[in-house]
Amino acid sequence: MSGEFTPKIIMFACNWCAYSAADLAGVSRFQYPPNLRIIRVMCSGRINPNFILKGFENGADGVLVAG
Amino acid sequence: MDKCIACGECAAKCPKKVTDTFNAGLATRKAIYVEYPQAVPLKYAIDAGSCIYLKNGKCGFCAKVCPTKAINFEEKPVSVTLQVGSVVLAPGFSTFDPQKLDTYQYSQYKNVITSLEMERLLSATGPFNGHLVRPSDHREPKKIAWLQCIGSRDINRCDHGYCSSVCCMYAVKEAVIAKEHSAEPLDTAIFYMDMRTYGKEFESYYKRAEEEKGVRFLRTRVHTILEDRNTQDLVLRFVDEDGKLIDERFDMVVLSVGMETSKELAALARRLEIELNADNFAATDCFSPVKTSRDGIYVCGAFQEPKDIPYSVMEASAAACWAEADLAPARGTLTKTKTFPEERQVADEEARIGVFVCNCGTNIGGIVNVPEVAEMAKGLPGVTYVEENLFTCSQDSQEKIKDIIEKKGLNRVVVAACTPRTHEALFQETLRDAGLNKYLFEMANIRNQCSWVHSKEKDAATAKAKDLVRMAVARTRLINSLGQPTISVEPSALVIGGGIAGMTSALGLADQGYQVYLVEKEGQLGGNARALLSTWKGDNVGERLAEMIARVTGHQRIAVHTATSVKASSGFIGNFETVVSGGGGDKVLRHGAVVVATGAEEYKPKEYLSGRDPRVFTHLQLDQAIAAGDPRLDSADTVVFIQCVGSREEERPYCSKVCCTHSIKAAIRFKERKPDSQVFIIYRDIRTYGQREYLYKEAREKGVIFIRYDLDEKPEVSDKGDTLAVVVRDHVLGRKIELHANLLVLAAAIVPRDNETLAQMFKLSCNSDKFFNEAHAKLRPVEFATAGIFLAGMAHYPKPIEESIAQAAAAASRAAVTLSKESITVEGVVSHVQQFMCRACGECERACPFNAIAVQEVEEGLRAAVVKEALCKGCGMCAVACPTGAASVRHFGDRSVLTMVETAFAAEA
Amino acid sequence: MKSDNSRKVQGSVMVVGSGIAGMQTALDLADSGFYVYLVEKSPSIGGVMAQLDKTFPTNDCAM
């Protein structure tokens, strides 16, 4: 890793839309930085505010909820 | 084909570029290709007409680079003979080719494109990734014009007299979307004859486009397009509404091309010996709109008549309904149900996780260091077995996985490969084959969300793949077997409403062998159709209705309850219990599905002396007067029709859809009975969509006079003793004229009935016009969002008989999907409530979008939330809303999600 | 609509075309216990709708 700041990001993705979109990004070979970890949930409505705080607590610099 | 993993190596190496028809010719693709990245099946195909190897026997690069040896040049077309009980034709349409019309210079001027090309230009998956540029110089356009009715409503130049039904709406949509795509303000102008926005929510879309988005609408036909040779801009010449000749410059012109039946399709129809009408669409009649002239062959979609998506979907289900009725005795004889070994109980075992890491040829292995990932996985807690595969999804790998689960006593499996969206079901089946519950499985997405998107950062991709596997393993340790509850299905349906729609649904279900309870609040069956004279194609409604009523009342599986209303209902899909109340008191009906077909009614106008002068009729009153032989009708010298009475205005902004056709049909009748009478139709837009356009043409030929009015200058009607004076501004003469009518016919709106009561009882929703809302405007047009409840006829939106029948048969087909099963298996990922923690606050009930959780008395004096697993989709909104933690979602409990959060960046921690 | 019980009916249906209409027919039939042969001339299913950008009147993505 270089000295530059690379934020670590956790993404909660809805199975039916955002997660598929992330798959499609792959099919289309879009390139994006590798510092994102996607966690699949059945609906973004499942995301408890607590999940987001836990993300930060575990070292994430950003949490993305997409759905 | 089974071997293709859609890695795209073949297309990358293929040297042959060809025109991309999927992108409407705006881009190129290779001779080996998938049509688009989301294509199903996602398998590459060779375009034999372009492939160098197939033409010259040389090349073959694709076969050389294919990692799975999926390419076989020797494969030849084969003929197969199929024994089938029924055939459904859904071959669609072709778009009209504007090269035939020299006015528009489509093949000469680069910036003249078709509407389908415009769709591709606007699409994010299109040739410019949704960046709107014009073809000649890839510059962003500032002004775009749409020209309507290209290849439609035009006998002289293209021999297509019909209206293509969808072009007005798609042009408005393209104009709105194009504006949204443009960074700079974009001017959009639609040149039209009549705006035909007759469908549900269409009129308000049109109004919003005009008033809020600033799309310009010009009622005129462009007669010349000239190209500026230097700029390749286009100059449109037309006469405006005041009769002035105008030249206006645009950057781009979109031709709103219509639909037609291709020659090949017409030839297919001839081979199948089904009758086509003069426009080469499959001939059908209004009472069986999806039945071709040949028994057992059905038709749906644009091959029957040009139409939009929801009506194509309705007809599709309707065709299924009739085919299902034909073949009912053979239902289930050719389908097989797979059986699985009994599931092993693993709850008390320590986790024994097997991890299978896929190379996906080189798709993963070429970027991610798979051996390193596998090595790391061996050290993770709970993992007892790790294997690398070239293709974990291949058939031999399934056998191997099954074998290893059994030999090594694995009780959970992680596959690190592509995406669960496409492959989870396959691996879950393998688990079930090996006696494991399908929920003891997890995927790590190291292809679509890793190797493919970080292909230039091999180390980082490897690190990420390790994290993803670690997260999946951590989660897998916490997941358990889930039961999949089955709910029994009562093989009967309640149909509410005994009009044409309700009776069609009832017959569709009863003919398939299901018991139907048909409830009608009036004393007799038939609904609005009792007052109607004929369909637009001329079928005698009275006769056909009588046949239908006879069939319904004589059907052994239909119980007709007239003068009966629905009082209360409870339950859910498969198991409803409804109380109906009629002459004989209350009755409880048990049924597995509900069809709501309560219809709509004619507006009782307050305007134009309606109800105060006996010479003023509504459509239904006119039809009844004709049926009764009212002598005033044949003696009238002057008959005036006024359109849009109560429709398309502030109070009722929607178009009632059927009135233009009804008025014109009636006007023709007056002209036929008394050719020297004067018949006027005062209208705003004539909306004779599809082949109804021929009635409009016939009316003009017979001398019916059409006078257009605007909403801000409605006609005025006054009693002049012998006649009724109708004053209207004539748009051609540009001044007011006065007509002296013996009869005045009002095209009164169609208004919803009181839908609120049923809506509350069954938890259904209505739109702002008070018609019922379907689950999805395009794809689920006959279903409610609540499972097991279906919608048909005018309770959904005003529509003519043939569309009510198609929708009603469709509702029957959709209901039959449920009723054909003895029980329904529900997904295991559902919510559950720990009763001792529940304080019955009802937050979950308010949060649930599916009515799947409700607070009720669970035992005497104890109230708690209860989940109806049949309705639960596992979204987890209730779990988030629950203040005490009593509600949670199986398989996605807090711990099993949070453990992934905790391990997400573990490598660096 | 009536079936002739004296002759054995086939519990299968051929659906020609796999656009939005053909797919819906095939799904309904298969989900109700009939075997379906879905016949399509191009390499993938979906028809013209897959080519469309958005759909009216909701502006939903057609894909």
PDB file of N, CA, C and O in Angstrom, chain B residues 22 33 35-36 40 83-88 90 119-120 122 173 205 316-317 322 326 330-332 511 551 776 778 813-814 821, chain C residues 1 3 5 9-10 12-17 20-22 24-25 28 31-34 43-45 50-51 53-54 56-57 59-60:
ATOM      1  N   PHE B  22     -28.822  -5.643 -32.642  1.00  0.00           N
ATOM      2  CA  PHE B  22     -29.425  -5.349 -31.342  1.00  0.00           C
ATOM      3  C   PHE B  22     -29.379  -3.851 -31.076  1.00  0.00           C
ATOM      4  O   PHE B  22     -30.303  -3.268 -30.533  1.00  0.00           O
ATOM      5  N   TYR B  33     -20.823 -13.721 -30.760  1.00  0.00           N
ATOM      6  CA  TYR B  33     -21.373 -12.624 -29.957  1.00  0.00           C
ATOM      7  C   TYR B  33     -22.429 -13.101 -28.978  1.00  0.00           C
ATOM      8  O   TYR B  33     -22.999 -14.185 -29.131  1.00  0.00           O
ATOM      9  N   GLU B  35     -25.951 -11.095 -27.635  1.00  0.00           N
ATOM     10  CA  GLU B  35     -26.687  -9.921 -28.104  1.00  0.00           C
ATOM     11  C   GLU B  35     -26.455  -8.718 -27.192  1.00  0.00           C
ATOM     12  O   GLU B  35     -26.318  -7.597 -27.643  1.00  0.00           O
ATOM     13  N   TYR B  36     -26.419  -8.953 -25.891  1.00  0.00           N
ATOM     14  CA  TYR B  36     -26.195  -7.866 -24.928  1.00  0.00           C
ATOM     15  C   TYR B  36     -25.761  -8.505 -23.620  1.00  0.00           C
ATOM     16  O   TYR B  36     -25.996  -9.697 -23.412  1.00  0.00           O
ATOM     17  N   VAL B  40     -30.131 -13.754 -21.925  1.00  0.00           N
ATOM     18  CA  VAL B  40     -30.447 -15.076 -21.385  1.00  0.00           C
ATOM     19  C   VAL B  40     -30.797 -15.989 -22.558  1.00  0.00           C
ATOM     20  O   VAL B  40     -31.669 -15.645 -23.352  1.00  0.00           O
ATOM     21  N   GLN B  83     -44.513 -33.288 -30.450  1.00  0.00           N
ATOM     22  CA  GLN B  83     -45.919 -33.613 -30.253  1.00  0.00           C
ATOM     23  C   GLN B  83     -46.442 -32.659 -29.199  1.00  0.00           C
ATOM     24  O   GLN B  83     -46.022 -32.716 -28.047  1.00  0.00           O
ATOM     25  N   VAL B  84     -47.337 -31.754 -29.550  1.00  0.00           N
ATOM     26  CA  VAL B  84     -47.847 -30.824 -28.550  1.00  0.00           C
ATOM     27  C   VAL B  84     -49.368 -30.770 -28.602  1.00  0.00           C
ATOM     28  O   VAL B  84     -49.980 -31.059 -29.624  1.00  0.00           O
ATOM     29  N   GLY B  85     -49.937 -30.384 -27.489  1.00  0.00           N
ATOM     30  CA  GLY B  85     -51.392 -30.307 -27.410  1.00  0.00           C
ATOM     31  C   GLY B  85     -51.934 -28.990 -27.917  1.00  0.00           C
ATOM     32  O   GLY B  85     -53.103 -28.866 -28.263  1.00  0.00           O
ATOM     33  N   SER B  86     -51.069 -27.995 -27.966  1.00  0.00           N
ATOM     34  CA  SER B  86     -51.530 -26.666 -28.295  1.00  0.00           C
ATOM     35  C   SER B  86     -50.344 -25.837 -28.776  1.00  0.00           C
ATOM     36  O   SER B  86     -49.198 -26.144 -28.451  1.00  0.00           O
ATOM     37  N   VAL B  87     -50.639 -24.789 -29.539  1.00  0.00           N
ATOM     38  CA  VAL B  87     -49.572 -23.900 -30.002  1.00  0.00           C
ATOM     39  C   VAL B  87     -49.962 -22.465 -29.656  1.00  0.00           C
ATOM     40  O   VAL B  87     -51.123 -22.073 -29.850  1.00  0.00           O
ATOM     41  N   VAL B  88     -49.015 -21.717 -29.128  1.00  0.00           N
ATOM     42  CA  VAL B  88     -49.261 -20.294 -28.878  1.00  0.00           C
ATOM     43  C   VAL B  88     -48.272 -19.500 -29.723  1.00  0.00           C
ATOM     44  O   VAL B  88     -47.065 -19.719 -29.640  1.00  0.00           O
ATOM     45  N   ALA B  90     -46.455 -16.147 -30.422  1.00  0.00           N
ATOM     46  CA  ALA B  90     -46.088 -14.865 -29.821  1.00  0.00           C
ATOM     47  C   ALA B  90     -44.874 -14.323 -30.560  1.00  0.00           C
ATOM     48  O   ALA B  90     -43.846 -14.025 -29.969  1.00  0.00           O
ATOM     49  N   GLU B 119     -34.079   4.572 -28.990  1.00  0.00           N
ATOM     50  CA  GLU B 119     -34.060   3.786 -27.749  1.00  0.00           C
ATOM     51  C   GLU B 119     -32.639   3.350 -27.423  1.00  0.00           C
ATOM     52  O   GLU B 119     -32.193   3.406 -26.280  1.00  0.00           O
ATOM     53  N   ARG B 120     -31.918   2.892 -28.455  1.00  0.00           N
ATOM     54  CA  ARG B 120     -30.546   2.426 -28.221  1.00  0.00           C
ATOM     55  C   ARG B 120     -29.628   3.588 -27.866  1.00  0.00           C
ATOM     56  O   ARG B 120     -28.728   3.452 -27.040  1.00  0.00           O
ATOM     57  N   LEU B 122     -30.444   6.190 -26.234  1.00  0.00           N
ATOM     58  CA  LEU B 122     -30.731   6.622 -24.868  1.00  0.00           C
ATOM     59  C   LEU B 122     -30.315   5.579 -23.840  1.00  0.00           C
ATOM     60  O   LEU B 122     -30.158   5.881 -22.664  1.00  0.00           O
ATOM     61  N   LYS B 173     -42.270   9.652 -24.200  1.00  0.00           N
ATOM     62  CA  LYS B 173     -41.274   9.117 -23.267  1.00  0.00           C
ATOM     63  C   LYS B 173     -39.860   9.433 -23.737  1.00  0.00           C
ATOM     64  O   LYS B 173     -39.021   9.905 -22.955  1.00  0.00           O
ATOM     65  N   TYR B 205     -49.159  11.532 -18.029  1.00  0.00           N
ATOM     66  CA  TYR B 205     -47.762  11.528 -18.483  1.00  0.00           C
ATOM     67  C   TYR B 205     -47.585  12.557 -19.601  1.00  0.00           C
ATOM     68  O   TYR B 205     -46.632  13.341 -19.615  1.00  0.00           O
ATOM     69  N   ALA B 316     -50.922 -12.822 -23.401  1.00  0.00           N
ATOM     70  CA  ALA B 316     -50.064 -13.995 -23.231  1.00  0.00           C
ATOM     71  C   ALA B 316     -50.660 -14.925 -22.178  1.00  0.00           C
ATOM     72  O   ALA B 316     -50.784 -16.129 -22.389  1.00  0.00           O
ATOM     73  N   SER B 317     -51.047 -14.338 -21.047  1.00  0.00           N
ATOM     74  CA  SER B 317     -51.644 -15.158 -20.003  1.00  0.00           C
ATOM     75  C   SER B 317     -53.014 -15.668 -20.444  1.00  0.00           C
ATOM     76  O   SER B 317     -53.416 -16.774 -20.086  1.00  0.00           O
ATOM     77  N   TRP B 322     -56.591 -20.324 -22.124  1.00  0.00           N
ATOM     78  CA  TRP B 322     -57.397 -21.132 -23.039  1.00  0.00           C
ATOM     79  C   TRP B 322     -56.702 -22.454 -23.374  1.00  0.00           C
ATOM     80  O   TRP B 322     -57.349 -23.488 -23.455  1.00  0.00           O
ATOM     81  N   ASP B 326     -58.101 -26.293 -22.659  1.00  0.00           N
ATOM     82  CA  ASP B 326     -58.113 -27.365 -23.670  1.00  0.00           C
ATOM     83  C   ASP B 326     -57.435 -28.626 -23.157  1.00  0.00           C
ATOM     84  O   ASP B 326     -57.871 -29.732 -23.417  1.00  0.00           O
ATOM     85  N   ALA B 330     -54.810 -33.373 -19.281  1.00  0.00           N
ATOM     86  CA  ALA B 330     -53.419 -33.850 -19.367  1.00  0.00           C
ATOM     87  C   ALA B 330     -52.483 -33.036 -18.477  1.00  0.00           C
ATOM     88  O   ALA B 330     -51.264 -33.184 -18.572  1.00  0.00           O
ATOM     89  N   ARG B 331     -53.061 -32.191 -17.622  1.00  0.00           N
ATOM     90  CA  ARG B 331     -52.195 -31.365 -16.776  1.00  0.00           C
ATOM     91  C   ARG B 331     -51.312 -32.252 -15.894  1.00  0.00           C
ATOM     92  O   ARG B 331     -51.771 -33.196 -15.271  1.00  0.00           O
ATOM     93  N   GLY B 332     -50.033 -31.954 -15.888  1.00  0.00           N
ATOM     94  CA  GLY B 332     -49.098 -32.677 -15.025  1.00  0.00           C
ATOM     95  C   GLY B 332     -48.630 -34.007 -15.582  1.00  0.00           C
ATOM     96  O   GLY B 332     -47.844 -34.699 -14.959  1.00  0.00           O
ATOM     97  N   ASP B 511     -63.355 -24.121 -16.485  1.00  0.00           N
ATOM     98  CA  ASP B 511     -62.990 -25.010 -17.590  1.00  0.00           C
ATOM     99  C   ASP B 511     -61.689 -25.759 -17.315  1.00  0.00           C
ATOM    100  O   ASP B 511     -61.414 -26.785 -17.916  1.00  0.00           O
ATOM    101  N   ARG B 551     -73.651 -20.281 -20.450  1.00  0.00           N
ATOM    102  CA  ARG B 551     -72.549 -21.188 -20.151  1.00  0.00           C
ATOM    103  C   ARG B 551     -72.131 -21.093 -18.680  1.00  0.00           C
ATOM    104  O   ARG B 551     -71.818 -22.085 -18.038  1.00  0.00           O
ATOM    105  N   HIS B 776     -47.635  -4.345 -11.121  1.00  0.00           N
ATOM    106  CA  HIS B 776     -46.615  -3.693 -11.942  1.00  0.00           C
ATOM    107  C   HIS B 776     -47.267  -3.297 -13.258  1.00  0.00           C
ATOM    108  O   HIS B 776     -47.904  -4.131 -13.906  1.00  0.00           O
ATOM    109  N   LYS B 778     -46.293  -2.801 -16.196  1.00  0.00           N
ATOM    110  CA  LYS B 778     -45.914  -3.487 -17.432  1.00  0.00           C
ATOM    111  C   LYS B 778     -45.994  -5.002 -17.296  1.00  0.00           C
ATOM    112  O   LYS B 778     -46.529  -5.679 -18.152  1.00  0.00           O
ATOM    113  N   SER B 813     -55.649 -17.395 -15.688  1.00  0.00           N
ATOM    114  CA  SER B 813     -54.422 -18.165 -15.875  1.00  0.00           C
ATOM    115  C   SER B 813     -53.458 -17.949 -14.713  1.00  0.00           C
ATOM    116  O   SER B 813     -52.848 -18.884 -14.201  1.00  0.00           O
ATOM    117  N   ARG B 814     -53.334 -16.688 -14.285  1.00  0.00           N
ATOM    118  CA  ARG B 814     -52.430 -16.399 -13.169  1.00  0.00           C
ATOM    119  C   ARG B 814     -52.939 -17.070 -11.883  1.00  0.00           C
ATOM    120  O   ARG B 814     -52.150 -17.591 -11.100  1.00  0.00           O
ATOM    121  N   LYS B 821     -51.712 -26.253  -7.828  1.00  0.00           N
ATOM    122  CA  LYS B 821     -50.826 -26.925  -6.885  1.00  0.00           C
ATOM    123  C   LYS B 821     -51.599 -27.364  -5.643  1.00  0.00           C
ATOM    124  O   LYS B 821     -52.482 -26.641  -5.180  1.00  0.00           O
TER     125      LYS B 821
ATOM    126  N   MET C   1     -62.982 -24.137 -26.482  1.00  0.00           N
ATOM    127  CA  MET C   1     -62.493 -24.257 -25.112  1.00  0.00           C
ATOM    128  C   MET C   1     -62.752 -25.647 -24.532  1.00  0.00           C
ATOM    129  O   MET C   1     -62.072 -26.077 -23.635  1.00  0.00           O
ATOM    130  N   SER C   3     -62.689 -29.616 -24.258  1.00  0.00           N
ATOM    131  CA  SER C   3     -61.731 -30.595 -24.737  1.00  0.00           C
ATOM    132  C   SER C   3     -62.453 -31.903 -25.021  1.00  0.00           C
ATOM    133  O   SER C   3     -63.443 -32.239 -24.396  1.00  0.00           O
ATOM    134  N   ASN C   5     -62.615 -35.457 -24.628  1.00  0.00           N
ATOM    135  CA  ASN C   5     -62.006 -36.410 -23.699  1.00  0.00           C
ATOM    136  C   ASN C   5     -61.751 -37.776 -24.312  1.00  0.00           C
ATOM    137  O   ASN C   5     -60.976 -38.556 -23.803  1.00  0.00           O
ATOM    138  N   VAL C   9     -55.287 -36.049 -24.882  1.00  0.00           N
ATOM    139  CA  VAL C   9     -54.656 -34.764 -25.149  1.00  0.00           C
ATOM    140  C   VAL C   9     -53.224 -34.764 -24.628  1.00  0.00           C
ATOM    141  O   VAL C   9     -52.900 -35.424 -23.641  1.00  0.00           O
ATOM    142  N   GLN C  10     -52.399 -34.023 -25.334  1.00  0.00           N
ATOM    143  CA  GLN C  10     -50.988 -33.884 -24.949  1.00  0.00           C
ATOM    144  C   GLN C  10     -50.866 -32.791 -23.889  1.00  0.00           C
ATOM    145  O   GLN C  10     -51.426 -31.722 -24.063  1.00  0.00           O
ATOM    146  N   SER C  12     -48.582 -30.794 -23.382  1.00  0.00           N
ATOM    147  CA  SER C  12     -47.459 -29.919 -23.727  1.00  0.00           C
ATOM    148  C   SER C  12     -47.905 -28.857 -24.725  1.00  0.00           C
ATOM    149  O   SER C  12     -48.873 -29.032 -25.450  1.00  0.00           O
ATOM    150  N   VAL C  13     -47.191 -27.755 -24.733  1.00  0.00           N
ATOM    151  CA  VAL C  13     -47.537 -26.632 -25.605  1.00  0.00           C
ATOM    152  C   VAL C  13     -46.267 -26.096 -26.245  1.00  0.00           C
ATOM    153  O   VAL C  13     -45.219 -26.012 -25.594  1.00  0.00           O
ATOM    154  N   MET C  14     -46.374 -25.744 -27.530  1.00  0.00           N
ATOM    155  CA  MET C  14     -45.262 -25.058 -28.170  1.00  0.00           C
ATOM    156  C   MET C  14     -45.584 -23.565 -28.199  1.00  0.00           C
ATOM    157  O   MET C  14     -46.651 -23.160 -28.641  1.00  0.00           O
ATOM    158  N   VAL C  15     -44.644 -22.763 -27.715  1.00  0.00           N
ATOM    159  CA  VAL C  15     -44.806 -21.317 -27.754  1.00  0.00           C
ATOM    160  C   VAL C  15     -43.797 -20.778 -28.756  1.00  0.00           C
ATOM    161  O   VAL C  15     -42.593 -21.036 -28.625  1.00  0.00           O
ATOM    162  N   VAL C  16     -44.288 -20.075 -29.765  1.00  0.00           N
ATOM    163  CA  VAL C  16     -43.411 -19.560 -30.810  1.00  0.00           C
ATOM    164  C   VAL C  16     -43.103 -18.091 -30.521  1.00  0.00           C
ATOM    165  O   VAL C  16     -43.990 -17.250 -30.562  1.00  0.00           O
ATOM    166  N   GLY C  17     -41.862 -17.801 -30.221  1.00  0.00           N
ATOM    167  CA  GLY C  17     -41.458 -16.431 -29.922  1.00  0.00           C
ATOM    168  C   GLY C  17     -41.257 -16.249 -28.423  1.00  0.00           C
ATOM    169  O   GLY C  17     -42.069 -16.706 -27.623  1.00  0.00           O
ATOM    170  N   ILE C  20     -41.710 -10.616 -24.631  1.00  0.00           N
ATOM    171  CA  ILE C  20     -42.403 -10.501 -23.354  1.00  0.00           C
ATOM    172  C   ILE C  20     -43.669 -11.360 -23.337  1.00  0.00           C
ATOM    173  O   ILE C  20     -43.994 -11.988 -22.329  1.00  0.00           O
ATOM    174  N   ALA C  21     -44.370 -11.452 -24.471  1.00  0.00           N
ATOM    175  CA  ALA C  21     -45.601 -12.242 -24.512  1.00  0.00           C
ATOM    176  C   ALA C  21     -45.289 -13.746 -24.461  1.00  0.00           C
ATOM    177  O   ALA C  21     -45.863 -14.475 -23.655  1.00  0.00           O
ATOM    178  N   GLY C  22     -44.366 -14.191 -25.294  1.00  0.00           N
ATOM    179  CA  GLY C  22     -44.035 -15.615 -25.313  1.00  0.00           C
ATOM    180  C   GLY C  22     -43.524 -16.112 -23.969  1.00  0.00           C
ATOM    181  O   GLY C  22     -43.883 -17.196 -23.513  1.00  0.00           O
ATOM    182  N   GLN C  24     -44.227 -14.868 -21.022  1.00  0.00           N
ATOM    183  CA  GLN C  24     -45.319 -14.903 -20.045  1.00  0.00           C
ATOM    184  C   GLN C  24     -46.190 -16.139 -20.264  1.00  0.00           C
ATOM    185  O   GLN C  24     -46.546 -16.827 -19.311  1.00  0.00           O
ATOM    186  N   THR C  25     -46.519 -16.430 -21.509  1.00  0.00           N
ATOM    187  CA  THR C  25     -47.318 -17.633 -21.794  1.00  0.00           C
ATOM    188  C   THR C  25     -46.589 -18.871 -21.299  1.00  0.00           C
ATOM    189  O   THR C  25     -47.179 -19.734 -20.640  1.00  0.00           O
ATOM    190  N   ASP C  28     -46.671 -19.124 -17.462  1.00  0.00           N
ATOM    191  CA  ASP C  28     -47.984 -19.509 -16.949  1.00  0.00           C
ATOM    192  C   ASP C  28     -48.232 -20.999 -17.172  1.00  0.00           C
ATOM    193  O   ASP C  28     -48.679 -21.704 -16.270  1.00  0.00           O
ATOM    194  N   ASP C  31     -45.830 -23.210 -15.056  1.00  0.00           N
ATOM    195  CA  ASP C  31     -46.166 -23.126 -13.637  1.00  0.00           C
ATOM    196  C   ASP C  31     -47.489 -23.811 -13.310  1.00  0.00           C
ATOM    197  O   ASP C  31     -47.818 -24.023 -12.152  1.00  0.00           O
ATOM    198  N   SER C  32     -48.292 -24.104 -14.333  1.00  0.00           N
ATOM    199  CA  SER C  32     -49.564 -24.784 -14.086  1.00  0.00           C
ATOM    200  C   SER C  32     -49.508 -26.265 -14.446  1.00  0.00           C
ATOM    201  O   SER C  32     -50.547 -26.909 -14.548  1.00  0.00           O
ATOM    202  N   GLY C  33     -48.324 -26.785 -14.718  1.00  0.00           N
ATOM    203  CA  GLY C  33     -48.217 -28.232 -14.935  1.00  0.00           C
ATOM    204  C   GLY C  33     -48.199 -28.674 -16.392  1.00  0.00           C
ATOM    205  O   GLY C  33     -48.514 -29.819 -16.693  1.00  0.00           O
ATOM    206  N   PHE C  34     -47.841 -27.788 -17.296  1.00  0.00           N
ATOM    207  CA  PHE C  34     -47.721 -28.193 -18.700  1.00  0.00           C
ATOM    208  C   PHE C  34     -46.278 -28.068 -19.160  1.00  0.00           C
ATOM    209  O   PHE C  34     -45.570 -27.140 -18.767  1.00  0.00           O
ATOM    210  N   PRO C  43     -30.490 -15.860 -30.673  1.00  0.00           N
ATOM    211  CA  PRO C  43     -29.757 -16.623 -29.657  1.00  0.00           C
ATOM    212  C   PRO C  43     -30.183 -16.368 -28.216  1.00  0.00           C
ATOM    213  O   PRO C  43     -29.795 -17.120 -27.325  1.00  0.00           O
ATOM    214  N   SER C  44     -30.950 -15.299 -27.963  1.00  0.00           N
ATOM    215  CA  SER C  44     -31.367 -15.084 -26.583  1.00  0.00           C
ATOM    216  C   SER C  44     -32.833 -14.682 -26.537  1.00  0.00           C
ATOM    217  O   SER C  44     -33.397 -14.239 -27.531  1.00  0.00           O
ATOM    218  N   ILE C  45     -33.426 -14.838 -25.371  1.00  0.00           N
ATOM    219  CA  ILE C  45     -34.843 -14.530 -25.217  1.00  0.00           C
ATOM    220  C   ILE C  45     -35.004 -13.072 -24.776  1.00  0.00           C
ATOM    221  O   ILE C  45     -34.044 -12.430 -24.368  1.00  0.00           O
ATOM    222  N   ALA C  50     -36.070  -5.921 -24.660  1.00  0.00           N
ATOM    223  CA  ALA C  50     -34.686  -5.823 -24.192  1.00  0.00           C
ATOM    224  C   ALA C  50     -33.942  -4.683 -24.875  1.00  0.00           C
ATOM    225  O   ALA C  50     -32.957  -4.172 -24.347  1.00  0.00           O
ATOM    226  N   GLN C  51     -34.436  -4.280 -26.059  1.00  0.00           N
ATOM    227  CA  GLN C  51     -33.778  -3.189 -26.776  1.00  0.00           C
ATOM    228  C   GLN C  51     -34.223  -1.817 -26.286  1.00  0.00           C
ATOM    229  O   GLN C  51     -33.587  -0.813 -26.570  1.00  0.00           O
ATOM    230  N   ASP C  53     -35.097   1.350 -23.905  1.00  0.00           N
ATOM    231  CA  ASP C  53     -34.389   1.998 -22.812  1.00  0.00           C
ATOM    232  C   ASP C  53     -35.277   2.006 -21.571  1.00  0.00           C
ATOM    233  O   ASP C  53     -35.080   1.235 -20.647  1.00  0.00           O
ATOM    234  N   LYS C  54     -36.280   2.837 -21.591  1.00  0.00           N
ATOM    235  CA  LYS C  54     -37.224   2.911 -20.475  1.00  0.00           C
ATOM    236  C   LYS C  54     -38.615   2.557 -21.008  1.00  0.00           C
ATOM    237  O   LYS C  54     -38.838   2.535 -22.206  1.00  0.00           O
ATOM    238  N   PHE C  56     -42.859   3.494 -20.799  1.00  0.00           N
ATOM    239  CA  PHE C  56     -43.876   4.434 -20.336  1.00  0.00           C
ATOM    240  C   PHE C  56     -44.938   3.672 -19.565  1.00  0.00           C
ATOM    241  O   PHE C  56     -45.082   2.478 -19.801  1.00  0.00           O
ATOM    242  N   PRO C  57     -45.715   4.274 -18.695  1.00  0.00           N
ATOM    243  CA  PRO C  57     -45.621   5.658 -18.253  1.00  0.00           C
ATOM    244  C   PRO C  57     -44.840   5.810 -16.939  1.00  0.00           C
ATOM    245  O   PRO C  57     -44.937   6.836 -16.296  1.00  0.00           O
ATOM    246  N   ASN C  59     -41.443   5.184 -16.604  1.00  0.00           N
ATOM    247  CA  ASN C  59     -40.012   5.371 -16.847  1.00  0.00           C
ATOM    248  C   ASN C  59     -39.153   4.299 -16.182  1.00  0.00           C
ATOM    249  O   ASN C  59     -37.997   4.525 -15.857  1.00  0.00           O
ATOM    250  N   ASP C  60     -39.747   3.124 -15.971  1.00  0.00           N
ATOM    251  CA  ASP C  60     -38.952   2.006 -15.457  1.00  0.00           C
ATOM    252  C   ASP C  60     -37.960   1.573 -16.530  1.00  0.00           C
ATOM    253  O   ASP C  60     -38.254   1.645 -17.717  1.00  0.00           O
TER     254      ASP C  60
END
